[in-house]
CSV table of N, CA and C in Angstrom, one decimal:
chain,number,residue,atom,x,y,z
R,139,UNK,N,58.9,-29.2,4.2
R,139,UNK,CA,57.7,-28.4,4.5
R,139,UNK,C,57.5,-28.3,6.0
R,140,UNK,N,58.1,-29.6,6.8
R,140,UNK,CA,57.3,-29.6,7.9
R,140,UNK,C,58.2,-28.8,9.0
R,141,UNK,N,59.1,-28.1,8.3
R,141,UNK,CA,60.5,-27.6,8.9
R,141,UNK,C,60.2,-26.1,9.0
R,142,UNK,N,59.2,-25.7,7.8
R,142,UNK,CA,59.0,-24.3,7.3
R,142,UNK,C,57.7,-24.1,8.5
R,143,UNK,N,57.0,-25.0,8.8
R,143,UNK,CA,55.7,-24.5,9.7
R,143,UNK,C,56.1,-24.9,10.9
R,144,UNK,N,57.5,-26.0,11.3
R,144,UNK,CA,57.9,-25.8,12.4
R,144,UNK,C,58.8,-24.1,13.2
R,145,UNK,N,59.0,-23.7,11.9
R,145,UNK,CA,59.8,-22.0,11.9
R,145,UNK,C,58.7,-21.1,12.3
R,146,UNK,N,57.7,-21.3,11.8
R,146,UNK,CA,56.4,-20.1,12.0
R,146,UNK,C,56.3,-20.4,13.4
R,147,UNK,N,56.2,-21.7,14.0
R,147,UNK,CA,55.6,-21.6,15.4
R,147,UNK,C,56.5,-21.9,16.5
R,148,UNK,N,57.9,-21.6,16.0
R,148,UNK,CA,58.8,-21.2,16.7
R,148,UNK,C,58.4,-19.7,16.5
R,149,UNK,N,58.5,-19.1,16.1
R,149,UNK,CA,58.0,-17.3,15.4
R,149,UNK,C,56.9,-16.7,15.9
R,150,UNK,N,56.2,-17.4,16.5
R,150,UNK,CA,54.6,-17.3,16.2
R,150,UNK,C,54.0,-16.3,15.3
R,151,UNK,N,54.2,-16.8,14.2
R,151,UNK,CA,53.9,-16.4,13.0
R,151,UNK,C,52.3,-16.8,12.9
R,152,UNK,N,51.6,-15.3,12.6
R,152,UNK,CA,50.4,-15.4,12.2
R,152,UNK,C,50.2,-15.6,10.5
R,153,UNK,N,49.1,-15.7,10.4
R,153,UNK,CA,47.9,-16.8,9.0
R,153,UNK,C,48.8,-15.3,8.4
R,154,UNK,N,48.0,-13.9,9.0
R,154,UNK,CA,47.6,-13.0,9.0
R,154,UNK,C,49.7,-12.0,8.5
R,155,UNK,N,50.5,-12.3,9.3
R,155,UNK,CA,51.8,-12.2,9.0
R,155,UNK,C,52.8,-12.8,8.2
R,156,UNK,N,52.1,-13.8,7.8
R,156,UNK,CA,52.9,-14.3,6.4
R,156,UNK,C,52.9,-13.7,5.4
R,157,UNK,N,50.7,-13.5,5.3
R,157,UNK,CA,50.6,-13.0,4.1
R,157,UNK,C,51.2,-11.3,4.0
R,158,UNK,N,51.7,-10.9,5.3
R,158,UNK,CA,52.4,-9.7,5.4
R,158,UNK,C,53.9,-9.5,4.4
R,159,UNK,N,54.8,-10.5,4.5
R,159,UNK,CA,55.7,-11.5,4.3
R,159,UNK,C,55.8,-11.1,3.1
R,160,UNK,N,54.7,-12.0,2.5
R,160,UNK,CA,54.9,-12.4,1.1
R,160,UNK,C,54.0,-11.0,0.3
R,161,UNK,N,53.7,-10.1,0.6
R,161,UNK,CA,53.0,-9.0,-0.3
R,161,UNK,C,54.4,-8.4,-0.1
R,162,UNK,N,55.7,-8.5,1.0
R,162,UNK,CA,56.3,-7.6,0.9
R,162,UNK,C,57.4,-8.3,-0.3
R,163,UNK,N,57.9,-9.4,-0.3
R,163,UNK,CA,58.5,-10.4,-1.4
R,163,UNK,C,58.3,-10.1,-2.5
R,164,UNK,N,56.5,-10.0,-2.8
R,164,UNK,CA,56.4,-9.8,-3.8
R,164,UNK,C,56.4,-7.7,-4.3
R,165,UNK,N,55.8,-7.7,-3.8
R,165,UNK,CA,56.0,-6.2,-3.9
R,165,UNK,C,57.8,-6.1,-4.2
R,166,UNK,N,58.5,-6.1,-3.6
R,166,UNK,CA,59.8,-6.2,-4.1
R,166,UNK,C,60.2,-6.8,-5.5
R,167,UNK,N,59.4,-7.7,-5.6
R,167,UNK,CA,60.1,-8.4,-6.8
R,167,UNK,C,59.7,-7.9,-8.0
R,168,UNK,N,58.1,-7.0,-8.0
R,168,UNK,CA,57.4,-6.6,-8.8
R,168,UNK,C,58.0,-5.2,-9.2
R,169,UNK,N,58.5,-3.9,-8.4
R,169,UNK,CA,58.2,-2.8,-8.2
R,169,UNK,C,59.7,-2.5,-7.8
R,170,UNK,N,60.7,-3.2,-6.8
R,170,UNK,CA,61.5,-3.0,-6.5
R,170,UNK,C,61.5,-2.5,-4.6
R,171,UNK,N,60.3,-2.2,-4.5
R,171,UNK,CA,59.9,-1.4,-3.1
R,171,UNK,C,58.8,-1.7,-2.7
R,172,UNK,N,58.8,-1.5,-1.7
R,172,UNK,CA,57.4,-1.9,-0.8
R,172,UNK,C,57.7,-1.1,0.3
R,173,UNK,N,56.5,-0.4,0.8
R,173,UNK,CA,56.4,0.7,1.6
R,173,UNK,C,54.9,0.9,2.4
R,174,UNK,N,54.8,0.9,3.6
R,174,UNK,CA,53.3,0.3,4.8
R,174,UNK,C,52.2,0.5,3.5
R,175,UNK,N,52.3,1.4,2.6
R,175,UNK,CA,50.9,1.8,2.0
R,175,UNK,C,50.9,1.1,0.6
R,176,UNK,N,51.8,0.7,0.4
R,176,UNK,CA,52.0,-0.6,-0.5
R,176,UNK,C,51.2,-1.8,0.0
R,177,UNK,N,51.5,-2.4,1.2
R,177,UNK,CA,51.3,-3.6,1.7
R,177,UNK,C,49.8,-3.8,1.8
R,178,UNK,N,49.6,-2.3,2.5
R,178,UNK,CA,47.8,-2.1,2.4
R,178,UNK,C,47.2,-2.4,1.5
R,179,UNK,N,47.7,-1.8,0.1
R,179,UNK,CA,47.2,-1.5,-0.9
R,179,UNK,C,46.8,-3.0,-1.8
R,180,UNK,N,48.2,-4.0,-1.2
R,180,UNK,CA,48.2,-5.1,-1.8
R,180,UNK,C,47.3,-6.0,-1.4
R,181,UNK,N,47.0,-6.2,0.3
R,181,UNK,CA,46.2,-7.1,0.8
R,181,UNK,C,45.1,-6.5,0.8
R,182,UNK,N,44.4,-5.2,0.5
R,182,UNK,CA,43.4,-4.6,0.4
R,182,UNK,C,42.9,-4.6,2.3
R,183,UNK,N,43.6,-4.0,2.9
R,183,UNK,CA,43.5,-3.5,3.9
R,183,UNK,C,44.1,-2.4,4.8
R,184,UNK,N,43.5,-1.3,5.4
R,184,UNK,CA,43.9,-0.5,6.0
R,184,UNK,C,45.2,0.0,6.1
R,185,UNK,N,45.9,1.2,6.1
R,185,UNK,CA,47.4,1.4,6.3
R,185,UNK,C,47.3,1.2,7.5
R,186,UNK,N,46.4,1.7,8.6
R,186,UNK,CA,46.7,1.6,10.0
R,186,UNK,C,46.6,0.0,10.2
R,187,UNK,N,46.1,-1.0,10.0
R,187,UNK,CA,46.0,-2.7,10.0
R,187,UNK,C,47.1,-3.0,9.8
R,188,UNK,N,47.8,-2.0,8.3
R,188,UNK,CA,49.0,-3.0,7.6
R,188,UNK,C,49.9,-2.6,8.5
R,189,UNK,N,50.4,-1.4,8.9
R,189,UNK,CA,51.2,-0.9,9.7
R,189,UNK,C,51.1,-1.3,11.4
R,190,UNK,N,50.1,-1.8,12.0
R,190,UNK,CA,50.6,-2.5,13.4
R,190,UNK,C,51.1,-4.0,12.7
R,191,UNK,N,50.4,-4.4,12.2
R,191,UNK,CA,50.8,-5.8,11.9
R,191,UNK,C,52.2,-5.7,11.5
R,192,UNK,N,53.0,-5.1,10.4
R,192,UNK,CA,54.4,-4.8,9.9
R,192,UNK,C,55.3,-4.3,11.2
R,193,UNK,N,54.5,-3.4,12.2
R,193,UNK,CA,55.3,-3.2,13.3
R,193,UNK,C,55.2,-4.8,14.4
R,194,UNK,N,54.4,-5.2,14.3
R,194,UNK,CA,55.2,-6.9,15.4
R,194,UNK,C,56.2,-7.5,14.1
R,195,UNK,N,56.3,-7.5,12.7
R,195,UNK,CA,57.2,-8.2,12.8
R,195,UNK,C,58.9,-7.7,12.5
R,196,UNK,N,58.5,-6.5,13.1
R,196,UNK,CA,59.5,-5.6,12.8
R,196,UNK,C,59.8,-5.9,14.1
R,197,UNK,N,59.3,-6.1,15.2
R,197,UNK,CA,59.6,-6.1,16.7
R,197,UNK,C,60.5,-7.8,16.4
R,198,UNK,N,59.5,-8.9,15.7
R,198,UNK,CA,60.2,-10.1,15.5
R,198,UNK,C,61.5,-10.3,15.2
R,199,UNK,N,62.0,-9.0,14.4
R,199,UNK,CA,62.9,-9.8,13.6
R,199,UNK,C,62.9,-9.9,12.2
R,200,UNK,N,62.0,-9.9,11.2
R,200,UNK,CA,61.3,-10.2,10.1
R,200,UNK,C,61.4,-9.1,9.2
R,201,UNK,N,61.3,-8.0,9.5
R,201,UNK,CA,61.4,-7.1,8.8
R,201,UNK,C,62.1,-6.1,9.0
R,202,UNK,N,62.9,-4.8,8.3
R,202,UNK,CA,63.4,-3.7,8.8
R,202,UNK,C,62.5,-2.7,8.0
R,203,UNK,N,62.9,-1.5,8.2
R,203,UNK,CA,62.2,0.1,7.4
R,203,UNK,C,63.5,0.9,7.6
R,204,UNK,N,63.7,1.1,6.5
R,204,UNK,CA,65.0,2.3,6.5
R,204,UNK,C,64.0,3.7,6.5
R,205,UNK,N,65.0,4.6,6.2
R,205,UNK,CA,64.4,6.4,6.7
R,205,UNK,C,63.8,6.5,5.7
R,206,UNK,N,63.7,6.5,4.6
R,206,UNK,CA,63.1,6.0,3.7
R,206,UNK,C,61.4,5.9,3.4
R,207,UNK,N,61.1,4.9,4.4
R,207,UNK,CA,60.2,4.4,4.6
R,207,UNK,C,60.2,2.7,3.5
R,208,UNK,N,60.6,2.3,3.4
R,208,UNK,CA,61.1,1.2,2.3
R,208,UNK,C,61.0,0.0,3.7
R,209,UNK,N,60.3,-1.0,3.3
R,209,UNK,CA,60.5,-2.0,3.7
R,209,UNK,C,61.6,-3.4,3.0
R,210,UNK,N,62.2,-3.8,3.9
R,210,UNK,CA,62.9,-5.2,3.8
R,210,UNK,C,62.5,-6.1,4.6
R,211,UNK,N,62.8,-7.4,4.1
R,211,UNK,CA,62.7,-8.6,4.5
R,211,UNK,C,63.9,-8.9,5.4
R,212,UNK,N,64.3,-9.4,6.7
R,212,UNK,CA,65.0,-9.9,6.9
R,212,UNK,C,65.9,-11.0,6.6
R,213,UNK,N,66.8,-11.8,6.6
R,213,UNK,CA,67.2,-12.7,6.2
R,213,UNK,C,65.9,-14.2,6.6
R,214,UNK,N,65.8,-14.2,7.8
R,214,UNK,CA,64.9,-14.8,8.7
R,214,UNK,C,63.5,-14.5,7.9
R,215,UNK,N,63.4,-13.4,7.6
R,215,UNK,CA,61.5,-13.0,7.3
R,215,UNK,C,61.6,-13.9,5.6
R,216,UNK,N,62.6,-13.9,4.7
R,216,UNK,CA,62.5,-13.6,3.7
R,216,UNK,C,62.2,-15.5,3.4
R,217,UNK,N,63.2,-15.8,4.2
R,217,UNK,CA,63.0,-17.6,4.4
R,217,UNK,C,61.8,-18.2,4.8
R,218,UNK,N,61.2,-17.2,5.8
R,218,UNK,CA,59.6,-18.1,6.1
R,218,UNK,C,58.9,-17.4,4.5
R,219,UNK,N,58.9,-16.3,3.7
R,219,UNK,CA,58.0,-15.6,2.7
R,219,UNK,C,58.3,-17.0,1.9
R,220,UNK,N,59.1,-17.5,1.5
R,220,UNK,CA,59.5,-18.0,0.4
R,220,UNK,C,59.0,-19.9,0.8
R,221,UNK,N,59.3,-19.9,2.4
R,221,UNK,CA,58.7,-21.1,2.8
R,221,UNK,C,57.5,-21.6,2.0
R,222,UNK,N,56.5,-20.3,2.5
R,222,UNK,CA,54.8,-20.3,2.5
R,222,UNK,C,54.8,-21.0,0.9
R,223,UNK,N,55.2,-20.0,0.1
R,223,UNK,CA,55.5,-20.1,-1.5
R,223,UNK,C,55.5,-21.3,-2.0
R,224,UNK,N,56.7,-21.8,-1.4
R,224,UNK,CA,56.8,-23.5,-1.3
R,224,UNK,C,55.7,-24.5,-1.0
C-alpha cells in the first residue's frame, strides 16, 4: 500500500484525480466506455470540471481519448485506479 501512495506523490496525484481514475475503471468495466460526460455524470459533477481535470491527467500520462471521444486508462493510470481500490 505504501508503494501505491508513494506512486501518487511521485504523480502528484490529486484526492480529486483518482476519483477521476477509478469512475473511468469503473465505467469501463460497467458499460465498456467511458467518455468526459460519463465521468461527469458519475462523480456528479460538471462536464466542464470533469473535462479540465481528465485533461491534466491526460497531460500526466494517465489517460488517453481516441477520436472517438472514449476514454482509456493508461497502463500507469490504470495501476494507481486499481491501487486506490486496494
Amino acid at each position: 500500500m505504501h508503494d501505491v501512495w508513494k506512486k501518487f506523490e511521485e504523480n502528484n496525484i490529486t484526492h480529486s484525480a483518482a476519483h477521476h481514475l477509478l469512475a473511468i475503471l469503473e465505467l469501463k468495466a460497467q458499460r465498456g466506455y467511458a467518455r468526459v460526460t460519463d465521468v461527469a455524470r458519475h462523480l456528479n459533477i460538471t462536464t466542464g470540471s470533469a473535462s479540465t481535470n481528465l485533461k491534466n491527467l491526460k497531460t500526466k500520462g494517465l489517460i488517453s481519448e481516441d477520436d472517438n471521444r472514449f476514454l482509456s486508462l493508461s497502463e500507469e493510470g490504470e495501476t494507481l485506479a486499481k491501487g486506490v481500490i486496494a
